[in-house]
Amino acid sequence: MPSLYVHVPFCRRKCNYCAFFSIPYAKAEVSSYLRGIKREIGLRLQEAEGGISSLFLGGGTPTVLSREELECLLDSLELFAFQAGAEKTVEANPGTLDSGKLDLLLSYGFNRISLGIQSFDNDLLKKIGRIHSAQDVYHSIKLIRQAGFENINLDLMFGLPGQTISAWQETLQRAVDQEPEHLSLYALTIEEGTPLARLAAEGEEGIVPDDDLQADMYELATDYLQKQGYLHYEISNFARPSFECRHNLSYWRSEEYMGLGPGAVSCLNGVRYKNWENIFKYSNITQKGSKPVDPLETEILTPKQLISEYIMLGLRTAEGIDPELFARKFGRQIQDIYGQLLLKYINKKIIYLEKGRIKLNPSYYFVANSIIRDFILE
């Protein structure tokens, strides 16, 4: 039973750090997108005959769509069968929500809102190209609660240009004051082709994050949020008990997923593929009765790749890796593949065993990528 991601690639304005496929909102492009997505759903229903375990409507900014456009999209998605009680998340930005859209989302079974706030510092928000203010955040959260949503995630970023550790601490405190059920914390990375990358290339000071400062910010956040009762269940994610994001957990457990919409990625039956990123090309291909997959972005995963990704993703989580499940999934014992490497890291207390599971020491979460790299099978 796969999870389902639906990409809505429209924004009021692209943020200065964003490298995801997104374009400015325009009615002609939205109309083409809605025709394409409805057609793609029809072409791919057989891939989810057993039902959908969770839905994540992401972007872009899905809530930049008008109420009528959003209803058209949600109505098309009703063609899928969803597991009873399925988690349904929609990404939203402050300033793009109103009571009408929220009531509509509730009526289609959405039960989780992921709000991209990034910071409560208005100067920092302007620097990274966000369209909202801190006041917009408070207003949006109030609307969401009044509509009846009981599961809110707040996205925050640290290591922003000019951000001090005291400013980060204030953002964390303000976020917790809003009593969200979930928090996602991301270190700023300078992605190629973004406005921040161009500024960094031009030599502007303070754009490239300071690694030591980001590490200090991460440590401060993990200590503070755990004291506030949040479970640190994945490197970048914190949740109140029972509010872990089920959709993201399915990724980290290497379960299958479908991606709909331009630029969306799917991984089914050991094949990973990506849709075309051009809106009109995406729509035209679907109207001709073909799946809108970019052939240059299709990859048949080898057994080594599947094992490597399973380890890489599993070590990101607090639940870690179950050797028995590994053996059932891959037909090999994990110690036969990684025995010496595991022993090395266990001796260094970087990896440990707990109740039969293999886990990464949380003290090394911030530098996890450098450790996980050793587990990739060439």
Coordinates of N, CA and C in Angstrom, one line a residue, residues 14-22 188-201 207-209 277:
K14 N 8.8 32.8 -5.6 CA 9.8 31.8 -5.2 C 10.7 32.3 -4.1
C15 N 10.9 31.5 -3.1 CA 11.8 31.9 -2.0 C 13.3 31.9 -2.5
N16 N 14.1 32.7 -1.8 CA 15.5 32.9 -2.3 C 16.4 31.6 -2.1
Y17 N 15.9 30.7 -1.3 CA 16.7 29.5 -1.0 C 16.2 28.2 -1.7
C18 N 15.0 28.4 -2.4 CA 14.3 27.2 -2.9 C 14.8 26.7 -4.2
A19 N 15.1 25.3 -4.2 CA 15.5 24.7 -5.5 C 14.5 23.7 -6.0
F20 N 13.4 23.6 -5.3 CA 12.3 22.7 -5.8 C 11.6 23.3 -7.1
F21 N 11.0 22.4 -7.9 CA 10.4 22.9 -9.1 C 9.1 23.7 -8.6
S22 N 9.1 25.0 -8.9 CA 7.9 25.8 -8.7 C 8.0 27.0 -9.6
L188 N 19.8 25.6 6.8 CA 19.8 26.2 5.4 C 21.0 25.7 4.7
T189 N 20.8 25.2 3.5 CA 21.8 24.8 2.5 C 21.7 25.7 1.3
I190 N 22.8 26.1 0.7 CA 22.8 27.0 -0.4 C 22.8 26.1 -1.7
E191 N 21.6 26.1 -2.3 CA 21.4 25.2 -3.5 C 21.7 25.9 -4.8
E192 N 22.3 25.2 -5.7 CA 22.8 25.8 -7.0 C 21.6 26.3 -7.7
G193 N 21.7 27.5 -8.3 CA 20.7 28.1 -9.1 C 19.7 29.0 -8.4
T194 N 19.9 29.1 -7.0 CA 19.0 29.9 -6.2 C 19.5 31.3 -6.1
P195 N 18.7 32.3 -5.8 CA 19.2 33.7 -5.5 C 20.3 33.7 -4.5
L196 N 20.1 32.9 -3.4 CA 21.2 32.9 -2.4 C 22.5 32.4 -2.9
A197 N 22.4 31.4 -3.8 CA 23.7 30.9 -4.4 C 24.3 32.0 -5.3
R198 N 23.5 32.8 -6.0 CA 24.1 33.8 -6.8 C 24.8 34.9 -5.9
L199 N 24.1 35.2 -4.8 CA 24.7 36.2 -3.9 C 26.0 35.7 -3.3
A200 N 26.0 34.4 -2.9 CA 27.2 33.8 -2.4 C 28.3 33.9 -3.4
A201 N 28.0 33.5 -4.7 CA 29.0 33.5 -5.8 C 29.6 34.9 -6.0
I207 N 26.2 35.0 3.7 CA 25.2 34.2 3.0 C 25.4 32.7 3.3
V208 N 26.6 32.3 3.1 CA 27.0 30.9 3.4 C 26.9 30.6 4.9
P209 N 26.1 29.6 5.3 CA 26.0 29.3 6.7 C 27.3 28.9 7.3
E277 N 9.2 18.3 -15.6 CA 9.0 19.5 -14.8 C 8.2 20.6 -15.5

